[in-house]
Every structure is written in structure tokens, then in C-alpha cells.
JSON list of C-alpha atoms in Angstrom, two decimals:
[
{"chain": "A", "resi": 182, "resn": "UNK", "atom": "CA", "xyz": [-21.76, -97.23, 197.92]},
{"chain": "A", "resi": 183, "resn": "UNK", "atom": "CA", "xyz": [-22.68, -93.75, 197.14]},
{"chain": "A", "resi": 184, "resn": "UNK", "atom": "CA", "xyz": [-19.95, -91.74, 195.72]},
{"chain": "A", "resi": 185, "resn": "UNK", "atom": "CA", "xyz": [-20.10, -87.92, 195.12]},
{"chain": "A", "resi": 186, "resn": "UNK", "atom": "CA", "xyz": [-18.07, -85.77, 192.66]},
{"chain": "A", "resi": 187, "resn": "UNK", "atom": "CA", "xyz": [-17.49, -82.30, 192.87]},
{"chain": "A", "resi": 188, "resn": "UNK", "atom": "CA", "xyz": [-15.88, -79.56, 190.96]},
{"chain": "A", "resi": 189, "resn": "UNK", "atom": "CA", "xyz": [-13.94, -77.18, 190.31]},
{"chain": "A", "resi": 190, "resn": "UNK", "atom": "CA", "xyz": [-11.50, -78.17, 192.85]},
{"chain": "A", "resi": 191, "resn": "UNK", "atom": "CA", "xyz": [-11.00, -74.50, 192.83]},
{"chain": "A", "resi": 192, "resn": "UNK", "atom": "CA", "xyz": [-12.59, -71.28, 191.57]},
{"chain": "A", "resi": 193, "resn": "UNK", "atom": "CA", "xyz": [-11.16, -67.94, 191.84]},
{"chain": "A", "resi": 194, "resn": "UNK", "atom": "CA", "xyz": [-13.78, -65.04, 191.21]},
{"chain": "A", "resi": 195, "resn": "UNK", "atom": "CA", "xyz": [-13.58, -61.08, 191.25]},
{"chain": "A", "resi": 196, "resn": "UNK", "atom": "CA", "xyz": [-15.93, -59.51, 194.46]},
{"chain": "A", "resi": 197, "resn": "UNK", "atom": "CA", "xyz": [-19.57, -59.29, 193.12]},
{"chain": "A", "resi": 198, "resn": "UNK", "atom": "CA", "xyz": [-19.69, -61.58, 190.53]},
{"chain": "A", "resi": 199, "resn": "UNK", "atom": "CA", "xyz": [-21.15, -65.07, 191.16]},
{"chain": "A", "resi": 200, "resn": "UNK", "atom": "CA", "xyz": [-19.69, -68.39, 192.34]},
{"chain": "A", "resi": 201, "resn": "UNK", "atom": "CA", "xyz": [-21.20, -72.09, 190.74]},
{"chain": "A", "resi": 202, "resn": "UNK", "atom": "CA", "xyz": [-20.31, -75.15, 192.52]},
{"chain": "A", "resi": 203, "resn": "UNK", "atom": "CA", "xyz": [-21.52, -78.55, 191.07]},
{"chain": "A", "resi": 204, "resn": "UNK", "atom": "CA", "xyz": [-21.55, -82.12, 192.47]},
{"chain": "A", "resi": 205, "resn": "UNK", "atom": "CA", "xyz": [-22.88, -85.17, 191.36]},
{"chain": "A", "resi": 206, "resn": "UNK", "atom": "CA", "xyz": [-24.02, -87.99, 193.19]},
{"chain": "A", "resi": 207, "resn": "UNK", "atom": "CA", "xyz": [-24.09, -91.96, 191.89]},
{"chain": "A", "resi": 208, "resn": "UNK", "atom": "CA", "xyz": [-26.83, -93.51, 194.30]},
{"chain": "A", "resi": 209, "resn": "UNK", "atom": "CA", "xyz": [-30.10, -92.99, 193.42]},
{"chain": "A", "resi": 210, "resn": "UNK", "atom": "CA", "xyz": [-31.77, -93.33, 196.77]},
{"chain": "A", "resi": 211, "resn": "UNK", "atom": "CA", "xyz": [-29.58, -90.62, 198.11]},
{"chain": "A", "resi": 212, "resn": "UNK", "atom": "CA", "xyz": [-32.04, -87.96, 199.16]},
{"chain": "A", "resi": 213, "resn": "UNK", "atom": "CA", "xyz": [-30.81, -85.56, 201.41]},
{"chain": "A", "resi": 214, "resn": "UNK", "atom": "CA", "xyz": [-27.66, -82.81, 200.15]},
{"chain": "A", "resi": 215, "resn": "UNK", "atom": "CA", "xyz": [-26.02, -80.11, 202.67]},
{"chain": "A", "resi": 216, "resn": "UNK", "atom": "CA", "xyz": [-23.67, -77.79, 202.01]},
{"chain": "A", "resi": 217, "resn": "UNK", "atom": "CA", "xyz": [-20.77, -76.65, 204.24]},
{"chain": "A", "resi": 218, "resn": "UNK", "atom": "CA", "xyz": [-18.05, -73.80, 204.21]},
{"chain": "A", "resi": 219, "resn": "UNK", "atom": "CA", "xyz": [-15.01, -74.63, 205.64]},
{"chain": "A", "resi": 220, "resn": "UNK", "atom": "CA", "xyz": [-13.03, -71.83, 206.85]},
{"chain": "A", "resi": 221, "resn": "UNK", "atom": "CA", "xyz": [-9.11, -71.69, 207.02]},
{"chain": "A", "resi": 222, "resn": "UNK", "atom": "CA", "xyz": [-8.22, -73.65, 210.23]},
{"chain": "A", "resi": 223, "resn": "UNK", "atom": "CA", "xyz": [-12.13, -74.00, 211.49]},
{"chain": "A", "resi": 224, "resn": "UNK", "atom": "CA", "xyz": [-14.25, -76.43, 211.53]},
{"chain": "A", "resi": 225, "resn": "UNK", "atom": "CA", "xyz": [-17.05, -76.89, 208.60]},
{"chain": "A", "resi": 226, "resn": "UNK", "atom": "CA", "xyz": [-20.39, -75.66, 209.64]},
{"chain": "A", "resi": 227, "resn": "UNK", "atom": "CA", "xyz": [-23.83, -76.41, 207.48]},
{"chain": "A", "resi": 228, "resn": "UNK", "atom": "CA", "xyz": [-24.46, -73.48, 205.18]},
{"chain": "A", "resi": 229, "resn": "UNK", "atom": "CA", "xyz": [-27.72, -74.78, 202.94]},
{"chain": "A", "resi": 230, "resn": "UNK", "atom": "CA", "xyz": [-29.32, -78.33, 202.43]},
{"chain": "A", "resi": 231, "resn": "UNK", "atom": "CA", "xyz": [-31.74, -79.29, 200.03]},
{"chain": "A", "resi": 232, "resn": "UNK", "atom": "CA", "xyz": [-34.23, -83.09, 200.20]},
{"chain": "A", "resi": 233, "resn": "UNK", "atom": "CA", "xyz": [-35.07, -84.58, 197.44]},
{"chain": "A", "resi": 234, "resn": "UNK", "atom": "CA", "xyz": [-38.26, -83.51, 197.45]},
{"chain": "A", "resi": 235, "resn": "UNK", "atom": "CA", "xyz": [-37.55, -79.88, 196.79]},
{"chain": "A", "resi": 236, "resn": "UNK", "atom": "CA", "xyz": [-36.04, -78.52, 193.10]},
{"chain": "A", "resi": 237, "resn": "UNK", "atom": "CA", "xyz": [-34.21, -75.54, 194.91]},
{"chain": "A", "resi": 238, "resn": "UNK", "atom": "CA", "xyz": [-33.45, -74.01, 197.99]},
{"chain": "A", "resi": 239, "resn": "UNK", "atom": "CA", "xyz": [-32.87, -70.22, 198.87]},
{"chain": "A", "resi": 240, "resn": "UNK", "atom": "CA", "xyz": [-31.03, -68.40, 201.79]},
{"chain": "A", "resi": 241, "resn": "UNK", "atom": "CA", "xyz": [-30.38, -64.56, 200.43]},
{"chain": "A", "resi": 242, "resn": "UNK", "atom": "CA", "xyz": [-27.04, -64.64, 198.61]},
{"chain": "A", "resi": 243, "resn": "UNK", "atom": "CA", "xyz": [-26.74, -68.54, 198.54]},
{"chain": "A", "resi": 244, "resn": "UNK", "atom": "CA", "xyz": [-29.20, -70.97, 196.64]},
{"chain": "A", "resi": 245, "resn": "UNK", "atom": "CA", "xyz": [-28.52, -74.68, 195.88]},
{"chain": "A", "resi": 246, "resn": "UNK", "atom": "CA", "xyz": [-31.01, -76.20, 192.90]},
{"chain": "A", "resi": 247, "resn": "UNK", "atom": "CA", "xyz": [-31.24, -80.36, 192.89]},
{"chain": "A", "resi": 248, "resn": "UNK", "atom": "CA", "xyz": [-31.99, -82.24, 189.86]},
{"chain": "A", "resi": 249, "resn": "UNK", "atom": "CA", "xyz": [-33.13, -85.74, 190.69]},
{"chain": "A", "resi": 250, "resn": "UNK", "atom": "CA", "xyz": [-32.86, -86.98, 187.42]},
{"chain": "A", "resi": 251, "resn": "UNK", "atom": "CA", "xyz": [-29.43, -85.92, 186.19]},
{"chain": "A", "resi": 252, "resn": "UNK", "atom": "CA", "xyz": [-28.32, -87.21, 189.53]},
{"chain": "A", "resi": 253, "resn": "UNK", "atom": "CA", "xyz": [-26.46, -83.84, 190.31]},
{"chain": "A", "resi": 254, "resn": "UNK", "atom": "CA", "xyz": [-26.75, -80.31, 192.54]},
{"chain": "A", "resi": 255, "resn": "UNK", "atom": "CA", "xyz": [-24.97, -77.31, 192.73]},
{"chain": "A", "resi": 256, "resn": "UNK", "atom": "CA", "xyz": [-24.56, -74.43, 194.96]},
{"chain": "A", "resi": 257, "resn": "UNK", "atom": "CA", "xyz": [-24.63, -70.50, 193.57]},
{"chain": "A", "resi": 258, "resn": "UNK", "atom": "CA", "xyz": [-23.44, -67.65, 195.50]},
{"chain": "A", "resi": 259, "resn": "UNK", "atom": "CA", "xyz": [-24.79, -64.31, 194.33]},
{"chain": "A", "resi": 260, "resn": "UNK", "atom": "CA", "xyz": [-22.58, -61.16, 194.74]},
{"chain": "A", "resi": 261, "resn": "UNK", "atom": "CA", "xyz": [-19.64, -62.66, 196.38]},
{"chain": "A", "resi": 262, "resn": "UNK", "atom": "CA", "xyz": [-18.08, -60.81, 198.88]},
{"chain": "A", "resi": 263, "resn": "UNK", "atom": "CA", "xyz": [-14.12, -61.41, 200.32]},
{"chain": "A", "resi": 264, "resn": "UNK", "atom": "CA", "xyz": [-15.75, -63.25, 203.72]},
{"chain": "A", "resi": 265, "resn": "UNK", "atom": "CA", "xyz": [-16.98, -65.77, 201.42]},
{"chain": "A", "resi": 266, "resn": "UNK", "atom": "CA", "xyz": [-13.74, -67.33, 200.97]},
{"chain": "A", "resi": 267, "resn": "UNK", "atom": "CA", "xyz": [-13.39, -70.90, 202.16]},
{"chain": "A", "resi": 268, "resn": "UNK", "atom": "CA", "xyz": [-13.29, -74.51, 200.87]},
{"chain": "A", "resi": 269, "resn": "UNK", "atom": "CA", "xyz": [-16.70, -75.28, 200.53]},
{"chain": "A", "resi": 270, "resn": "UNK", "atom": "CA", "xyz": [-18.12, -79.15, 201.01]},
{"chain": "A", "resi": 271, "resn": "UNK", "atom": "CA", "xyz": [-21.17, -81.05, 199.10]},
{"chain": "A", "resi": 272, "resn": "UNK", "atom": "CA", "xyz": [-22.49, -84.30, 200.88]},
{"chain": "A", "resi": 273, "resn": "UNK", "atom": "CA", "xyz": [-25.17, -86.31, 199.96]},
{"chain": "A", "resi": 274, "resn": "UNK", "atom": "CA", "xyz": [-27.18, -89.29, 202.56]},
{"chain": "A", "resi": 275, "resn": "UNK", "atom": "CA", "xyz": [-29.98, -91.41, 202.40]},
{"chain": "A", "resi": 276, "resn": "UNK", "atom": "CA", "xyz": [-32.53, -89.81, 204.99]},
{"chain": "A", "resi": 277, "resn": "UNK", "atom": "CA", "xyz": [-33.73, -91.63, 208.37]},
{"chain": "A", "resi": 278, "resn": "UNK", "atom": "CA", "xyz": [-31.01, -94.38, 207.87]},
{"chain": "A", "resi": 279, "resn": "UNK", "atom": "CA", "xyz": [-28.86, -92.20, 210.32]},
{"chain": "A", "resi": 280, "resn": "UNK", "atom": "CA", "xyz": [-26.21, -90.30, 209.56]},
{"chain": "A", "resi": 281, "resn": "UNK", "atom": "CA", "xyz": [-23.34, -91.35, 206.85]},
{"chain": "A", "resi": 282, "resn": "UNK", "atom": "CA", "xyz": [-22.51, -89.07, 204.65]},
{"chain": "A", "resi": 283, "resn": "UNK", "atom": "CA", "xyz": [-20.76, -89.24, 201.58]},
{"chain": "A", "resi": 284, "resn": "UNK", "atom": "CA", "xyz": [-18.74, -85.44, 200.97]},
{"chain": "A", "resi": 285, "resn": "UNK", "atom": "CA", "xyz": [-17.10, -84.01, 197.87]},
{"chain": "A", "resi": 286, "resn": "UNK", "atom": "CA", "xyz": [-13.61, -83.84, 197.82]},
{"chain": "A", "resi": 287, "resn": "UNK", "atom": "CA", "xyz": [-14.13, -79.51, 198.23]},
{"chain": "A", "resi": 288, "resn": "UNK", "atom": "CA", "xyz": [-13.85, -76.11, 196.11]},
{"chain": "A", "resi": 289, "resn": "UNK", "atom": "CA", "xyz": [-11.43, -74.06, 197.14]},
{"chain": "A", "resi": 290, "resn": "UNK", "atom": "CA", "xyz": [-13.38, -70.49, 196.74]},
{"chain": "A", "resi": 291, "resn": "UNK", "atom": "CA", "xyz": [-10.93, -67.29, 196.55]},
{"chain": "A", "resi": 292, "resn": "UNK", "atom": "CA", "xyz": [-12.94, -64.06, 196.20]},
{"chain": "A", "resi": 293, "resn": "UNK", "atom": "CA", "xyz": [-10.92, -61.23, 195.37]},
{"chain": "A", "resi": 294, "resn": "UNK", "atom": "CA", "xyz": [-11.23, -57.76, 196.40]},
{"chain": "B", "resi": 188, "resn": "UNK", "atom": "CA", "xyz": [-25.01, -74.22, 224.58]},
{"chain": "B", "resi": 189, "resn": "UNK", "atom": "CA", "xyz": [-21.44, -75.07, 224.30]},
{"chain": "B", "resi": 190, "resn": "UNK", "atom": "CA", "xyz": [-20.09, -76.96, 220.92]},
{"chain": "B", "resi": 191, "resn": "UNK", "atom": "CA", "xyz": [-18.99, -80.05, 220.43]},
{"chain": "B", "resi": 192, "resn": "UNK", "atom": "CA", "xyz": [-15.19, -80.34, 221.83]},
{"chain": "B", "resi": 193, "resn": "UNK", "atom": "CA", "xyz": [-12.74, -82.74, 221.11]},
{"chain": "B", "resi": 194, "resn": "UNK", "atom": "CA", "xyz": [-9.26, -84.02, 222.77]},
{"chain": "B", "resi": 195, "resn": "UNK", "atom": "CA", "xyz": [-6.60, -83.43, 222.37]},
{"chain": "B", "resi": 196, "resn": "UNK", "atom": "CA", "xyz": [-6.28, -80.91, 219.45]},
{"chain": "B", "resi": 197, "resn": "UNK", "atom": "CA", "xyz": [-2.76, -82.29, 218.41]},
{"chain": "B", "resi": 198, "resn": "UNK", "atom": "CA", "xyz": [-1.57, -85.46, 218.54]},
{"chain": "B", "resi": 199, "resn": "UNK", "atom": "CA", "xyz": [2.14, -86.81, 217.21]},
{"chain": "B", "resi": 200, "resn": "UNK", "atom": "CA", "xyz": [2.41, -90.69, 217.79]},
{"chain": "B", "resi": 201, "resn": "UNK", "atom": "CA", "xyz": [5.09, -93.54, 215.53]},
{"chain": "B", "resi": 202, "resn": "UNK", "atom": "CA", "xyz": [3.89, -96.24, 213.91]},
{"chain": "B", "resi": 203, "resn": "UNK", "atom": "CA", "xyz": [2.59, -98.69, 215.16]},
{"chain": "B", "resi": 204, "resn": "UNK", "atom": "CA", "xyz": [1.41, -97.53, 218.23]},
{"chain": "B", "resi": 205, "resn": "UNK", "atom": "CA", "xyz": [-2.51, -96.73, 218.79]},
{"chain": "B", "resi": 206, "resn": "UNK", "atom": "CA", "xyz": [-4.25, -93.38, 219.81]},
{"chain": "B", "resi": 207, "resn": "UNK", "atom": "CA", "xyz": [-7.98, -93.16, 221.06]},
{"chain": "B", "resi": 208, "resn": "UNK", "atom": "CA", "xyz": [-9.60, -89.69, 220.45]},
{"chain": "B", "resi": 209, "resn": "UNK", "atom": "CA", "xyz": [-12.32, -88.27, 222.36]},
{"chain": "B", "resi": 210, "resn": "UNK", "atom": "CA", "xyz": [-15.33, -86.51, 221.36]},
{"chain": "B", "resi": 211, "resn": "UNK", "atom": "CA", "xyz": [-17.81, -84.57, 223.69]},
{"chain": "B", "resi": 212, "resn": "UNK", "atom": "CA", "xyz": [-21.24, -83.73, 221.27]},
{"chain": "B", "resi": 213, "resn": "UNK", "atom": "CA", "xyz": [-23.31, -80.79, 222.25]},
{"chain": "B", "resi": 214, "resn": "UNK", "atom": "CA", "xyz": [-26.07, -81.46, 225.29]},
{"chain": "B", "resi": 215, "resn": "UNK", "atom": "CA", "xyz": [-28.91, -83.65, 223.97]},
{"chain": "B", "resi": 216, "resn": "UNK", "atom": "CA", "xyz": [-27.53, -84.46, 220.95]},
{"chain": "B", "resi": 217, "resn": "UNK", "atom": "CA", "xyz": [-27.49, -88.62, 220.52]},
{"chain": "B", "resi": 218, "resn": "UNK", "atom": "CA", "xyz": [-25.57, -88.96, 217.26]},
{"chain": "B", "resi": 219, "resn": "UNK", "atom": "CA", "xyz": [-22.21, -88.91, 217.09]},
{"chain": "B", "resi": 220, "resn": "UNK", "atom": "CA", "xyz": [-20.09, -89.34, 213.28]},
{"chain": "B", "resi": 221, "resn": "UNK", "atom": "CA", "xyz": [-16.40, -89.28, 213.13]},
{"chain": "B", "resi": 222, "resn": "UNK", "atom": "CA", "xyz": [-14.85, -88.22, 209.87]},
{"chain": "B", "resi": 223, "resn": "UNK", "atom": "CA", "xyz": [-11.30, -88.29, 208.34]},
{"chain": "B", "resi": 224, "resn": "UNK", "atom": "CA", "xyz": [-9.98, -85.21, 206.43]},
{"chain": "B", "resi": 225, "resn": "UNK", "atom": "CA", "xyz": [-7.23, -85.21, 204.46]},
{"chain": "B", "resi": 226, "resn": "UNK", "atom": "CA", "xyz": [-5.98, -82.74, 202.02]},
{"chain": "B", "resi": 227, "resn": "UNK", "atom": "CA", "xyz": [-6.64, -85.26, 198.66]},
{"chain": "B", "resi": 228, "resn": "UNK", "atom": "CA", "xyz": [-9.53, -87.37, 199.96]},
{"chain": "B", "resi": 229, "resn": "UNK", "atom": "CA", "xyz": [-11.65, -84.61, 201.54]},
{"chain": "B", "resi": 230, "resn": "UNK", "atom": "CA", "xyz": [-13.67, -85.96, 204.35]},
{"chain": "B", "resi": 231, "resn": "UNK", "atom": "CA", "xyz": [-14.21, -89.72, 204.63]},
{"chain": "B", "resi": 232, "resn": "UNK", "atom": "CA", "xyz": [-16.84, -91.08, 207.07]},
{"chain": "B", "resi": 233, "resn": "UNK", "atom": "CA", "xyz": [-15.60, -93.16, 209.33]},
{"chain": "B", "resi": 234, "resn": "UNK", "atom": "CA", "xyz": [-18.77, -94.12, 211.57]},
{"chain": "B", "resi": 235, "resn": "UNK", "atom": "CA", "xyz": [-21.97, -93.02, 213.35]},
{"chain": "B", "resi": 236, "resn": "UNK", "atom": "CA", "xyz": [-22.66, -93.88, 217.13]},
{"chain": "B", "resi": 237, "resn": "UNK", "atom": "CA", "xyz": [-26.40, -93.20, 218.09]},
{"chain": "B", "resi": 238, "resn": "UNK", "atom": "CA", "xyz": [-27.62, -94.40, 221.92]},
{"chain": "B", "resi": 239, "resn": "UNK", "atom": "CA", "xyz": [-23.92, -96.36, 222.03]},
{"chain": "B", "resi": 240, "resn": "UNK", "atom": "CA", "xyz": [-24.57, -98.53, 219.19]},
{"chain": "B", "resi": 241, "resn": "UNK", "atom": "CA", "xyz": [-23.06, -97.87, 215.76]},
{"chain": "B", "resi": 242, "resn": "UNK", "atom": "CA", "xyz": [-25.38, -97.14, 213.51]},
{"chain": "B", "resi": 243, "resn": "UNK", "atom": "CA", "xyz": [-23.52, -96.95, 210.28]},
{"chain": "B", "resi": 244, "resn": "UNK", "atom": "CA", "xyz": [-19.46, -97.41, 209.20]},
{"chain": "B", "resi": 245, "resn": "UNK", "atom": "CA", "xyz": [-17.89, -96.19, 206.26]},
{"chain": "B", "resi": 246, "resn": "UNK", "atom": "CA", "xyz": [-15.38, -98.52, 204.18]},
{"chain": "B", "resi": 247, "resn": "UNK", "atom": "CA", "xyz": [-12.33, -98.15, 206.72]},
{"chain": "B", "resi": 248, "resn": "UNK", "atom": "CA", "xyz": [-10.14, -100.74, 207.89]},
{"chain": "B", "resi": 249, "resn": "UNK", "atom": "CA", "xyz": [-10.86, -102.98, 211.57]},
{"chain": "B", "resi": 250, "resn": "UNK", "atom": "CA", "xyz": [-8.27, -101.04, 212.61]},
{"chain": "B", "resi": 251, "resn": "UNK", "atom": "CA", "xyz": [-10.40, -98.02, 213.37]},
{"chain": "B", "resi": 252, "resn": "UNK", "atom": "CA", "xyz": [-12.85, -98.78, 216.02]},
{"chain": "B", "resi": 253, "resn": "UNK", "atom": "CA", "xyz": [-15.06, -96.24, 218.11]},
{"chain": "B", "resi": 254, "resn": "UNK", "atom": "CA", "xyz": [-17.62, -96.44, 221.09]},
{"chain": "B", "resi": 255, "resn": "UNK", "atom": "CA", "xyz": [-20.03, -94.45, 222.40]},
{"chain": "B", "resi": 256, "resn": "UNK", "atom": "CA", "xyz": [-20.98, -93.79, 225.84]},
{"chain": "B", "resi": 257, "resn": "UNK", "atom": "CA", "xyz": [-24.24, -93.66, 228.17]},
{"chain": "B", "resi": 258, "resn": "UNK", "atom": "CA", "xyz": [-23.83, -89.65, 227.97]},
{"chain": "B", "resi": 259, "resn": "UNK", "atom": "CA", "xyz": [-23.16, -89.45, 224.00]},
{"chain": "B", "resi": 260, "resn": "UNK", "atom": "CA", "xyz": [-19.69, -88.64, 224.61]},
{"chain": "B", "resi": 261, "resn": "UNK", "atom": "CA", "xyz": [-17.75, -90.70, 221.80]},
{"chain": "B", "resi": 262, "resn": "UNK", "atom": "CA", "xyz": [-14.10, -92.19, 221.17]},
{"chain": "B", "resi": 263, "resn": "UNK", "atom": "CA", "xyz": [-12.86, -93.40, 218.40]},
{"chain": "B", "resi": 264, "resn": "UNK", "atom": "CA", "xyz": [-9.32, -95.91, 218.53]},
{"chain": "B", "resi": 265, "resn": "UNK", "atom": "CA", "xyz": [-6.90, -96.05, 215.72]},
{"chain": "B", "resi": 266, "resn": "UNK", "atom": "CA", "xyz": [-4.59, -99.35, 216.43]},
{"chain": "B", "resi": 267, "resn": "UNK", "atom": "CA", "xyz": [-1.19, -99.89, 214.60]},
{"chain": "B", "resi": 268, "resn": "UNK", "atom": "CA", "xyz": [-0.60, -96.50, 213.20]},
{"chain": "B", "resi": 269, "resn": "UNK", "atom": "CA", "xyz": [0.19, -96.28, 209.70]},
{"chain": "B", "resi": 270, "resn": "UNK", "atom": "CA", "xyz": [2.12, -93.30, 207.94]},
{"chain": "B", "resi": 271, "resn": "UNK", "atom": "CA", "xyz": [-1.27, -92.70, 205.94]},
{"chain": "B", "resi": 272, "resn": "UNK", "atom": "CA", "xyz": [-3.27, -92.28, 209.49]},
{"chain": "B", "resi": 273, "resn": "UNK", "atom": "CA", "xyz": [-1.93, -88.88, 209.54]},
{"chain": "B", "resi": 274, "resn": "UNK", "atom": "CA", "xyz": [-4.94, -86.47, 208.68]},
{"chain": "B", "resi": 275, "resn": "UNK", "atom": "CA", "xyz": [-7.71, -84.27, 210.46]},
{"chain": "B", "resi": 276, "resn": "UNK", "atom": "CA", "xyz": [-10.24, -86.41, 212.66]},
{"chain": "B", "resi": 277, "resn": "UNK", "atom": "CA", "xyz": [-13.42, -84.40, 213.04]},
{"chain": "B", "resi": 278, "resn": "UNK", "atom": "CA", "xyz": [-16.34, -85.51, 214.84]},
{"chain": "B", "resi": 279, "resn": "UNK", "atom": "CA", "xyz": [-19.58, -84.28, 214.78]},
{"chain": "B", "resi": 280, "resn": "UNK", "atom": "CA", "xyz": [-23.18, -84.39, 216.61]},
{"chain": "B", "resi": 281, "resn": "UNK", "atom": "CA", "xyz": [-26.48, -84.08, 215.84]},
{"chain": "B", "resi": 282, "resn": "UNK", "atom": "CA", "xyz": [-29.80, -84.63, 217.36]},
{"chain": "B", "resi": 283, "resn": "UNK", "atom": "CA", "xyz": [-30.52, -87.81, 215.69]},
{"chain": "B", "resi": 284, "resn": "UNK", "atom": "CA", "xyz": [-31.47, -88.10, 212.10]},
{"chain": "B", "resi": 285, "resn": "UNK", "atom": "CA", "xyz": [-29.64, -87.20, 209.14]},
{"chain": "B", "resi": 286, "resn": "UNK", "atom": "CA", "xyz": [-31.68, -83.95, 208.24]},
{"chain": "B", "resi": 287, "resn": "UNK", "atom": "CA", "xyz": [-31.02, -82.53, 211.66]},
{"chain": "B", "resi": 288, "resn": "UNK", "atom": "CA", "xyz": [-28.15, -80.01, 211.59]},
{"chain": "B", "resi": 289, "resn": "UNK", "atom": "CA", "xyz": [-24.31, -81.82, 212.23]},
{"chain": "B", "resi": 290, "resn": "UNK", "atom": "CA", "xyz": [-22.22, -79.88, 214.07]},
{"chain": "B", "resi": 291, "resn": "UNK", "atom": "CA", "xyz": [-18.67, -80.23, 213.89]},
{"chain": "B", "resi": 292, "resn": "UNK", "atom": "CA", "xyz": [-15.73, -80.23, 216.72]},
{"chain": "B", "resi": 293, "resn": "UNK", "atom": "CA", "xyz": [-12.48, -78.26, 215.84]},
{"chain": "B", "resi": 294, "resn": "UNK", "atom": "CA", "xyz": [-10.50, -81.46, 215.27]},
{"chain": "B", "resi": 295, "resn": "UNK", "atom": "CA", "xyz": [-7.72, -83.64, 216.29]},
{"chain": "B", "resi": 296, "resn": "UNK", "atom": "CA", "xyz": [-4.63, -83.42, 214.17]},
{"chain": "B", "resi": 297, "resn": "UNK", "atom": "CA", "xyz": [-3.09, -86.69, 214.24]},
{"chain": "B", "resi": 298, "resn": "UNK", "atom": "CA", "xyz": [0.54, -86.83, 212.91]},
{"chain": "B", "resi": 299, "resn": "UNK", "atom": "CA", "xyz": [2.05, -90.81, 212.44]},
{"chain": "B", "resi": 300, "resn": "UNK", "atom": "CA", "xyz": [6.04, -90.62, 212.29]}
]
């Protein structure tokens, strides 16, 4: 089965500078990636997801870039702000086969002020 | 729209015993995934329900079990509670394919004495 890596397991970075997350994935026909931010004691919500089909992906501070080859994706976070700090979750699935998802094992993000 | 809810929120059982935890997915949504999160393993798929049928199961053992009923409302059953049960069980809906949005519930915290 599909199994996805992710690191750092967790990043500490000063308010304004930027934030790299990287995962890699081992099954080739995986084809779908989300991202999701995990707040302390909530639930994880969907933040950014990029298909296969797509080299990268943009939301204002957040951006997540896919490369099919190297079998990995990451997720950067421009100018960082305190509110962005959370354990953030890659996943990766096989689209229209329903949903199982495989997830990282999570960065702990701290941003400090 | 209200979220997806689950009950209970806490849960303390002993071994060996079994525990059935209940999901409620958003209105309209047909897919239903239950997840496992524990602080080293991250979240672990358990299985996807879609129109009461499972659809897909991750690599847990028989003892997990789940169901899904006529108005996408889920369970899942956990029978002869080991020590190593105890964790986070999230669920989560979506409309129906894997590149439609998952929401998550808030969890049920499941502690095995």
C-alpha cells in the first residue's frame, strides 16, 4: 500500500519568515494530495490540495508544488504569522476509487512572535 | 449547515470490553471515513462507508468493524479492547469522491484501562 513520509516532525520559525513542509509518497498511481492544519484540540480541516495533473497550487500565503516524478510535494507558507501555528497533515489517494487516504505522520509548526 | 458530530466525545472503557462510536456526516454528504489518531502514528485510515457499503478498509485488525446507515449516519465497533485502542477516532464526510472536500468531526477520545 501507499505509504507517505513527511518531515520535519517539527519546525519552529520567527513571524514573517517562511515555513517548508515536505512529504513523499511511495505509490505511483497516487494522484490526489490535500493538506490539513490541525489546530490544538480541533479537528483538521483541508487547507490546500493539489491532482496530479497540476505542478503547483496557490491560495495567497500558502502554495503546495507536486513533483510527479520525484514522487514527493511540499507545502510553503509565506510570511508566517502566530495564527499559523498548528500540526499540519499531508495525505495522498488514488482519485475516484473513494476515499482512503494515506496521511503523514504531521509537522508540528510553532511561529513565534 | 451543521458539521459533522460525533458521540460521545470521551469515552473510558477496560479491556476487553467493546465500544461502538457514532458518527453523524453533514446533510447530503454519502461518504463516511473513520480515522485513528494517535500521537506517534498520526492518522491511520480505518475505513470508508459510501451508500452503506464499505468502500475501502485500511490494514486494521477484524476487530474494528463499522456500518453505515440508510441516512449516512455511520458507527464504527471496536471489540475486545486492547491497551493500544486508546487514541483519537475521527470521522469524516464528504460528498462522495475523494477530491471533494472531507470534513472532519471533533472526535471521540477513547481511553482502554
Amino acid at each position: 500500500g501507499e505509504n507517505v513520509e513527511q518531515h520535519p516532525s517539527t519546525l519552529s520559525v520567527q513571524e514573517g519568515d517562511s515555513a517548508v513542509i515536505k512529504c513523499t509518497y511511495s505509490d505511483s498511481a497516487s494522484n490526489y494530495f490535500p493538506w490539513y492544519k490541525q489546530e490544538l484540540g480541533k479537528r483538521p480541516q483541508l487547507i490546500i490540495d493539489i491532482r496530479s495533473n497540476v505542478g503547483e497550487k496557490k491560495d495567497q500565503r500558502i502554495a503546495v508544488t507536486l513533483n510527479k516524478t520525484a514522487k514527493h510535494f511540499s507545502l510553503h507558507i509565506t510570511e508566517t504569522q502566530p495564527e499559523d501555528s498548528a500540526v499540519y497533515f499531508c495525505a495522498a489517494s488514488i482519485q475516484f476509487t473513494g476515499n482512503q487516504f494515506y496521511f503523514g505522520t504531521g509537522t508540528s509548526l510553532t511561529v513565534i512572535p | 449547515k451543521a458539521g459533522v458530530t460525533q458521540t460521545p466525545r470521551y469515552l473510558i472503557k477496560t479491556r476487553g470490553q467493546q465500544v461502538t462510536l457514532s458518527c453523524s456526516p453533514i446533510s447530503g454528504h454519502r461518504s463516511v471515513s473513520w480515522y485513528q489518531q494517535t500521537p506517534g502514528q498520526g492518522l491511520q485510515f480505518l475505513f470508508e462507508y459510501f451508500s452503506e457499503t464499505q468502500r475501502n478498509k485500511g490494514n486494521f485488525p477484524g476487530r474494528f468493524s463499522g456500518r453505515q446507515f440508510s441516512n449516512s449516519r455511520s458507527e464504527m465497533n471496536v471489540s475486545t479492547l486492547e491497551l493500544g485502542d486508546s487514541a483519537l477516532y475521527l470521522c469524516a464526510s464528504s460528498l462522495a469522491s475523494s477530491t471533494d472536500t472531507q470534513y472532519f468531526g471533533p472526535g471521540t477520545r477513547l481511553t482502554v484501562l
